[in-house]
Structure formats: structure tokens, C-alpha cells
XYZ file of N, CA and C in Angstrom:
537
model
N 60.677 6.975 -17.592
C 59.621 7.876 -17.988
C 58.375 7.539 -17.099
N 58.132 6.205 -17.012
C 56.969 5.823 -16.162
C 57.126 6.296 -14.739
N 58.380 6.190 -14.204
C 58.748 6.563 -12.859
C 58.383 7.977 -12.688
N 58.842 8.854 -13.685
C 58.521 10.279 -13.567
C 56.983 10.507 -13.576
N 56.241 9.789 -14.377
C 54.790 10.007 -14.415
C 54.136 9.415 -13.083
N 54.638 8.433 -12.531
C 54.051 8.046 -11.236
C 54.331 9.032 -10.136
N 55.627 9.601 -10.146
C 55.997 10.617 -9.146
C 55.166 11.899 -9.323
N 54.783 12.262 -10.623
C 54.069 13.448 -10.792
C 52.548 13.313 -10.464
N 52.123 12.189 -10.252
C 50.720 11.899 -9.875
C 49.817 11.864 -11.140
N 50.309 12.048 -12.390
C 49.507 12.030 -13.527
C 48.632 10.763 -13.664
N 49.363 9.538 -13.472
C 48.627 8.229 -13.621
C 47.629 8.138 -12.494
N 47.977 8.530 -11.255
C 46.988 8.432 -10.204
C 45.771 9.279 -10.449
N 45.979 10.521 -10.983
C 44.798 11.388 -11.208
C 43.982 10.830 -12.334
N 44.639 10.230 -13.300
C 43.946 9.703 -14.472
C 43.079 8.399 -13.960
N 43.662 7.610 -13.135
C 43.011 6.486 -12.609
C 41.811 6.951 -11.782
N 41.883 8.020 -10.978
C 40.755 8.480 -10.262
C 39.695 8.946 -11.168
N 40.001 9.655 -12.171
C 39.129 10.183 -13.221
C 38.292 9.012 -13.819
N 39.044 8.006 -14.231
C 38.378 6.822 -14.853
C 37.489 6.077 -13.893
N 37.900 5.970 -12.690
C 37.089 5.304 -11.602
C 35.774 6.075 -11.429
N 35.926 7.471 -11.460
C 34.686 8.291 -11.198
C 33.709 8.129 -12.480
N 34.384 8.161 -13.688
C 33.462 7.950 -14.844
C 32.828 6.624 -14.952
N 33.490 5.560 -14.495
C 32.980 4.193 -14.432
C 31.839 4.127 -13.401
N 32.011 4.746 -12.184
C 31.080 4.715 -11.212
C 29.790 5.530 -11.601
N 30.136 6.730 -12.204
C 28.908 7.517 -12.758
C 28.168 6.758 -13.797
N 28.878 6.106 -14.725
C 28.117 5.295 -15.682
C 27.288 4.169 -15.140
N 27.859 3.496 -14.161
C 27.133 2.449 -13.450
C 25.842 2.873 -12.813
N 26.041 4.090 -12.070
C 24.775 4.576 -11.414
C 23.796 5.064 -12.431
N 24.276 5.708 -13.576
C 23.320 6.112 -14.572
C 22.529 4.963 -15.160
N 23.317 3.842 -15.458
C 22.658 2.662 -15.936
C 21.771 2.070 -15.013
N 22.238 2.055 -13.615
C 21.353 1.513 -12.599
C 20.064 2.272 -12.463
N 20.198 3.580 -12.485
C 18.909 4.465 -12.361
C 17.941 4.173 -13.447
N 18.506 4.073 -14.635
C 17.623 3.781 -15.831
C 16.930 2.537 -15.613
N 17.745 1.497 -15.126
C 17.052 0.104 -14.897
C 15.995 0.248 -13.786
N 16.296 1.091 -12.753
C 15.279 1.213 -11.680
C 14.029 1.924 -12.270
N 14.208 2.930 -12.995
C 13.042 3.656 -13.638
C 12.254 2.700 -14.458
N 12.992 1.859 -15.288
C 12.316 0.959 -16.244
C 11.464 -0.047 -15.351
N 12.076 -0.499 -14.365
C 11.336 -1.561 -13.515
C 10.139 -0.888 -12.809
N 10.352 0.379 -12.317
C 9.121 1.002 -11.691
C 7.988 1.283 -12.698
N 8.434 1.662 -13.828
C 7.399 1.782 -14.995
C 6.757 0.582 -15.325
N 7.381 -0.521 -15.366
C 6.814 -1.830 -15.634
C 5.902 -2.225 -14.567
N 6.381 -2.043 -13.245
C 5.555 -2.360 -12.184
C 4.257 -1.516 -12.154
N 4.315 -0.216 -12.366
C 3.151 0.623 -12.480
C 2.147 0.163 -13.459
N 2.690 -0.215 -14.652
C 1.880 -0.773 -15.770
C 1.216 -2.097 -15.315
N 1.894 -2.922 -14.658
C 1.329 -4.239 -14.199
C 0.270 -3.908 -13.207
N 0.445 -3.017 -12.327
C -0.615 -2.678 -11.246
C -1.876 -2.167 -11.969
N -1.693 -1.272 -13.016
C -2.845 -0.708 -13.742
C -3.592 -1.847 -14.441
N -2.806 -2.763 -15.018
C -3.389 -3.863 -15.753
C -4.141 -4.799 -14.893
N -3.554 -5.173 -13.759
C -4.285 -6.021 -12.810
C -5.449 -5.356 -12.223
N -5.398 -4.091 -11.959
C -6.643 -3.463 -11.452
C -7.674 -3.414 -12.536
N -7.378 -3.151 -13.768
C -8.329 -3.189 -14.806
C -8.923 -4.596 -15.008
N -8.154 -5.581 -14.977
C -8.690 -6.949 -15.024
C -9.607 -7.195 -13.858
N -9.146 -6.869 -12.637
C -9.898 -7.133 -11.430
C -11.266 -6.332 -11.579
N -11.292 -5.141 -12.042
C -12.533 -4.429 -12.172
C -13.463 -4.901 -13.157
N -12.905 -5.578 -14.341
C -13.670 -6.217 -15.317
C -14.323 -7.497 -14.852
N -13.712 -8.286 -14.106
C -14.144 -9.514 -13.723
C -15.108 -9.379 -12.575
N -15.082 -8.474 -11.622
C -15.809 -8.398 -10.459
C -16.662 -7.184 -10.490
N -17.852 -7.331 -10.261
C -18.741 -6.264 -9.983
C -19.163 -6.321 -8.490
N -19.022 -5.201 -7.803
C -19.259 -5.352 -6.325
C -20.765 -5.648 -6.111
N -21.061 -6.565 -5.095
C -22.359 -6.841 -4.771
C -23.012 -5.724 -4.005
N -24.309 -5.765 -3.907
C -24.977 -4.682 -3.138
C -25.152 -5.091 -1.712
N -24.293 -4.546 -0.877
C -24.268 -4.959 0.529
C -25.082 -4.002 1.462
N -26.041 -3.207 0.760
C -26.774 -2.242 1.585
C -27.874 -2.776 2.434
N -28.223 -4.014 2.264
C -29.270 -4.625 3.004
C -28.818 -5.913 3.698
N -27.540 -6.186 3.720
C -26.943 -7.427 4.214
C -26.209 -7.100 5.529
N -26.337 -7.957 6.485
C -25.634 -7.773 7.728
C -24.694 -8.904 8.089
N -23.861 -8.743 9.064
C -22.898 -9.793 9.449
C -23.516 -11.186 9.693
N -24.761 -11.145 10.169
C -25.450 -12.493 10.463
C -25.699 -13.265 9.139
N -25.627 -12.554 8.031
C -25.866 -13.180 6.719
C -24.680 -13.879 6.113
N -23.550 -13.677 6.767
C -22.244 -14.264 6.389
C -22.080 -15.661 6.952
N -20.978 -16.241 6.492
C -20.603 -17.548 7.179
C -20.542 -17.351 8.640
N -21.014 -18.291 9.451
C -21.263 -19.704 9.216
C -22.792 -19.949 8.835
N -23.521 -18.839 8.546
C -24.951 -19.021 8.014
C -24.895 -19.939 6.795
N -25.935 -20.770 6.735
C -25.957 -21.738 5.659
C -26.313 -20.986 4.318
N -25.661 -21.473 3.200
C -25.774 -20.867 1.911
C -25.262 -19.472 1.679
N -24.357 -19.062 2.531
C -23.753 -17.702 2.461
C -22.308 -17.615 1.970
N -21.861 -18.728 1.376
C -20.500 -18.737 0.849
C -20.208 -17.619 -0.116
N -21.042 -17.510 -1.135
C -20.846 -16.412 -2.169
C -20.840 -15.066 -1.561
N -21.844 -14.779 -0.719
C -21.963 -13.502 -0.094
C -20.672 -13.205 0.741
N -20.251 -14.156 1.524
C -19.007 -13.973 2.365
C -17.824 -13.849 1.377
N -17.716 -14.563 0.327
C -16.619 -14.402 -0.665
C -16.664 -12.973 -1.154
N -17.886 -12.527 -1.651
C -17.922 -11.178 -2.185
C -17.511 -10.055 -1.255
N -18.070 -10.245 0.044
C -17.693 -9.157 1.051
C -16.158 -9.219 1.243
N -15.624 -10.306 1.564
C -14.153 -10.375 1.796
C -13.308 -9.916 0.616
N -13.800 -10.222 -0.661
C -13.150 -9.819 -1.809
C -13.095 -8.241 -1.873
N -14.272 -7.705 -1.608
C -14.376 -6.234 -1.610
C -13.429 -5.661 -0.496
N -13.401 -6.208 0.569
C -12.488 -5.694 1.647
C -11.031 -5.865 1.313
N -10.637 -7.057 0.680
C -9.209 -7.144 0.258
C -8.948 -6.218 -0.860
N -9.880 -5.877 -1.724
C -9.670 -4.874 -2.717
C -9.308 -3.526 -2.176
N -10.145 -3.178 -1.125
C -9.910 -1.861 -0.400
C -8.523 -1.880 0.269
N -8.194 -2.917 0.949
C -6.758 -3.066 1.516
C -5.728 -3.025 0.494
N -5.897 -3.759 -0.529
C -4.708 -3.758 -1.578
C -4.577 -2.398 -2.215
N -5.775 -1.666 -2.474
C -5.608 -0.300 -3.004
C -4.931 0.564 -2.060
N -5.197 0.467 -0.825
C -4.556 1.274 0.246
C -3.037 0.993 0.362
N -2.688 -0.306 0.308
C -1.281 -0.671 0.304
C -0.475 -0.074 -0.831
N -1.167 -0.154 -2.092
C -0.485 0.372 -3.243
C -0.368 1.837 -3.181
N -1.380 2.550 -2.779
C -1.391 4.053 -2.743
C -0.376 4.459 -1.603
N -0.333 3.878 -0.452
C 0.560 4.267 0.639
C 1.904 4.002 0.469
N 2.246 3.186 -0.553
C 3.601 2.855 -0.787
C 4.266 3.791 -1.865
N 3.468 4.657 -2.485
C 3.951 5.624 -3.462
C 4.454 6.864 -2.782
N 5.682 7.256 -3.134
C 6.213 8.446 -2.549
C 5.503 9.736 -2.884
N 4.701 9.748 -3.910
C 3.915 10.887 -4.279
C 2.592 11.157 -3.536
N 2.280 10.088 -2.787
C 1.037 10.255 -1.990
C 1.358 10.854 -0.698
N 0.372 11.346 0.027
C 0.473 12.009 1.367
C 0.701 10.997 2.394
N 1.435 11.289 3.427
C 1.521 10.452 4.547
C 0.229 10.585 5.409
N -0.336 11.825 5.388
C -1.522 12.077 6.242
C -2.327 13.068 5.466
N -3.597 12.677 5.231
C -4.563 13.687 4.564
C -5.126 14.455 5.736
N -4.451 15.473 6.247
C -4.923 16.072 7.467
C -6.116 16.949 7.271
N -6.944 16.759 8.261
C -8.254 17.582 8.475
C -8.353 17.771 9.949
N -8.900 19.083 10.295
C -9.288 19.342 11.643
C -10.460 18.533 12.047
N -10.633 18.222 13.319
C -11.705 17.399 13.783
C -13.125 17.885 13.214
N -13.354 19.170 13.371
C -14.548 19.741 12.806
C -14.878 19.510 11.336
N -13.744 19.512 10.566
C -13.853 19.156 9.107
C -14.163 17.752 8.978
N -13.616 16.918 9.699
C -14.000 15.481 9.546
C -15.410 15.190 9.868
N -15.946 15.852 10.945
C -17.325 15.586 11.335
C -18.273 16.102 10.250
N -17.897 17.129 9.606
C -18.752 17.759 8.476
C -18.614 16.907 7.205
N -17.413 16.371 6.934
C -17.123 15.690 5.699
C -17.547 14.248 5.668
N -17.711 13.578 6.760
C -18.037 12.171 6.845
C -19.565 12.057 7.052
N -20.303 11.775 6.037
C -21.717 11.677 6.207
C -22.135 10.345 6.943
N -23.006 10.560 7.977
C -23.323 9.490 8.704
C -22.413 9.134 9.808
N -21.231 9.871 9.933
C -20.299 9.500 10.962
C -20.781 10.014 12.368
N -20.683 9.103 13.250
C -21.173 9.485 14.703
C -20.240 8.659 15.595
N -19.913 9.340 16.700
C -19.091 8.720 17.739
C -20.012 7.900 18.639
N -21.256 7.922 18.482
C -22.270 7.208 19.315
C -22.375 5.790 18.686
N -22.498 4.852 19.612
C -22.737 3.428 19.163
C -24.216 3.323 18.727
N -24.427 2.793 17.650
C -25.806 2.569 17.152
C -26.522 1.452 17.944
N -27.824 1.629 17.999
C -28.582 0.498 18.585
C -28.863 -0.703 17.728
N -28.882 -0.364 16.391
C -29.102 -1.509 15.443
C -27.788 -1.848 14.729
N -27.681 -2.984 14.227
C -26.419 -3.322 13.544
C -26.290 -2.638 12.227
N -24.985 -2.486 11.919
C -24.723 -1.748 10.611
C -24.716 -2.765 9.431
N -25.020 -2.245 8.263
C -24.997 -3.163 7.112
C -23.505 -3.305 6.655
N -23.319 -4.276 5.873
C -21.956 -4.584 5.373
C -21.455 -3.457 4.550
N -22.386 -2.768 3.836
C -21.932 -1.609 2.979
C -21.443 -0.512 3.963
N -22.086 -0.239 5.080
C -21.623 0.787 6.022
C -20.246 0.356 6.608
N -20.087 -0.921 6.803
C -18.832 -1.449 7.348
C -17.694 -1.134 6.344
N -17.961 -1.414 5.056
C -16.992 -1.123 3.993
C -16.637 0.381 3.912
N -17.668 1.202 4.109
C -17.510 2.608 3.956
C -16.716 3.113 5.139
N -16.913 2.537 6.381
C -16.181 2.842 7.558
C -14.663 2.393 7.392
N -14.471 1.320 6.743
C -13.087 0.836 6.499
C -12.352 1.836 5.505
N -13.077 2.173 4.477
C -12.407 3.198 3.504
C -12.069 4.524 4.230
N -13.005 4.973 5.054
C -12.799 6.312 5.747
C -11.663 6.148 6.692
N -11.567 5.127 7.444
C -10.472 4.796 8.300
C -9.199 4.949 7.703
N -9.081 4.143 6.555
C -7.750 4.194 5.850
C -7.552 5.548 5.214
N -8.586 6.168 4.724
C -8.334 7.564 4.037
C -7.846 8.545 5.025
N -8.325 8.703 6.223
C -8.013 9.735 7.181
C -6.998 9.332 8.242
N -6.503 8.121 8.162
C -5.493 7.685 9.124
C -4.079 7.963 8.562
N -3.154 7.899 9.419
C -1.729 8.127 9.056
C -1.215 6.904 8.263
N -0.645 7.022 7.248
C -0.123 5.890 6.478
C 1.241 5.557 7.003
N 1.294 4.697 8.053
C 2.610 4.348 8.664
C 3.454 3.471 7.769
N 2.831 2.936 6.694
C 3.676 2.133 5.735
C 4.303 3.012 4.620
N 3.982 4.307 4.679
C 4.516 5.168 3.584
C 5.963 5.276 3.700
N 6.675 5.335 2.502
C 8.144 5.437 2.491
C 8.669 6.691 3.235
N 7.822 7.632 3.338
C 8.324 8.972 4.058
C 7.718 9.113 5.467
N 7.223 8.113 6.040
C 6.742 8.132 7.466
C 8.003 7.566 8.241
N 8.421 8.477 9.175
C 9.640 8.125 9.991
C 9.145 8.095 11.387
N 9.534 7.017 12.169
C 9.127 6.871 13.525
C 10.052 5.977 14.138
N 10.283 6.093 15.374
C 11.300 5.214 16.061
C 10.647 3.847 16.331
N 9.346 3.694 16.200
C 8.688 2.415 16.564
C 8.190 1.647 15.266
N 8.022 2.458 14.141
C 7.481 1.814 12.940
C 8.504 1.739 11.877
N 8.528 0.744 11.085
C 9.442 0.617 9.982
C 8.727 0.341 8.686
N 7.411 0.581 8.640
C 6.744 0.384 7.270
C 6.057 -0.970 7.334
N 5.475 -1.234 6.216
C 4.701 -2.449 6.034
C 5.534 -3.565 5.504
N 5.405 -4.736 6.130
C 6.093 -5.999 5.730
C 5.020 -6.798 5.179
N 5.042 -6.972 3.781
C 3.868 -7.700 3.187
C 3.882 -9.204 3.611
N 5.035 -9.800 3.909
C 5.047 -11.152 4.256
C 4.402 -11.258 5.663
N 4.772 -10.309 6.572
C 4.199 -10.252 7.902
C 2.682 -10.064 7.870
N 2.287 -9.266 6.902
C 0.828 -9.035 6.617
C 0.162 -10.441 6.268
N 0.791 -10.986 5.322
C 0.276 -12.343 4.853
C 0.135 -13.410 6.016
N 1.159 -13.313 6.992
C 1.186 -14.149 8.107
C -0.005 -13.823 9.043
N -0.174 -12.456 9.241
C -1.399 -12.015 9.985
C -2.599 -12.517 9.476
N -2.853 -12.337 8.203
C -4.052 -12.858 7.629
C -4.233 -14.326 7.772
N -3.149 -15.024 7.565
C -3.199 -16.520 7.835
C -3.565 -16.910 9.183
N -2.931 -16.360 10.209
C -3.232 -16.604 11.584
C -4.617 -16.194 11.963
N -5.056 -15.063 11.543
C -6.451 -14.555 11.802
C -7.473 -15.580 11.171
N -7.210 -15.922 9.951
C -8.088 -16.799 9.287
C -8.237 -18.104 9.979
N -7.077 -18.690 10.364
C -7.054 -19.991 10.949
C -7.410 -19.984 12.440
N -7.581 -18.595 12.996
C -7.953 -18.397 14.388
C -6.850 -19.000 15.382
N -5.669 -18.738 14.997
C -4.569 -19.369 15.731
C -3.935 -18.262 16.629
N -3.786 -18.560 17.932
C -3.158 -17.627 18.834
C -1.727 -17.737 18.726
N -1.052 -16.568 18.821
C 0.354 -16.461 18.598
C 0.981 -16.269 20.029
């Protein structure tokens, strides 16, 4: 009887069906775990941002210039505050640009950019810019630039952001090490 069932293909069809059911269950379970992990990660990001916002109040950089930062004496706290604000801008950008729901490019025509960016000029100023203006320029640059680290940015030369590589760049730039 088993020989007849084998010849008829009944057992083989049943084996294929069970295999498909097992694979489907596995991927269903896996997708639930992935969704659970992404929900936990989103919650952790929100919590860490809330804690960061509670602990730190941005300093007023509107009357401070780069000459007021290190190596100027007594400027450790101001330098720390400026760099912390810059790192917060960069980390916010990294988190936003890695979300699939965000835009790869917030496209605007050049004339719209010129109208929308207050104080934006292609001319070099005669006087130095304040640290506040430098931070505003950093935000605008990240806002209107192409998010090449976005999961939906495809290019033959770019493969997205490598966080470990970024950490290495920050390390070598901080240590002023030539590569």
C-alpha cells in the first residue's frame, strides 16, 4: 500500500504542503519578531530623545564665534555645548534618514530654496558667522540635501551609512590623524 501511495505522488504532495505550511509559519513568526523589535527600537529612540531633551538645554550661540571655542582658555563648556548640539543634529538626521517612511530628497526648485532659507546667500560674508548661524546652516544642509544613507537611495557608488565607519571618521578627525 505504501508503494502505491509513493507511486501516486500522494505522500510527496503532502510533504510539499507541510513544508510550505512550516515555511509560512516560520516567516509569519519572523515578521512578528521583526515588527516587535522595530517597535521596541522606536520606543527606545523616543525615550532616549526625551531624556536627552530633559537633561540638556541648548546654549545661546547667537553671540559666540569660533574664536570663543577651544583652544581659547576657559572655553571647555562652550565647546562641549556646541559640539553636543551638533552631534544632536547629526544623530537626528541619521535616525530620520534611516526610516523608510522619510523622503530621500525634500525637493525644491532653486528659486524656492532662495525664498525659503532666510539669510541664505551664496556670497561669502565679510564678518565671521556666529555659532548659531553655523548650526542653522548645518540643519539646512542636511534638510535639503539628498539622504544617501536612506534605505531607498540606490546608486552604483553609494551603499548607505556605515555607523562604524562614521565612528572611525569622527575618531580620526578628532585625533587629527591623516589616513
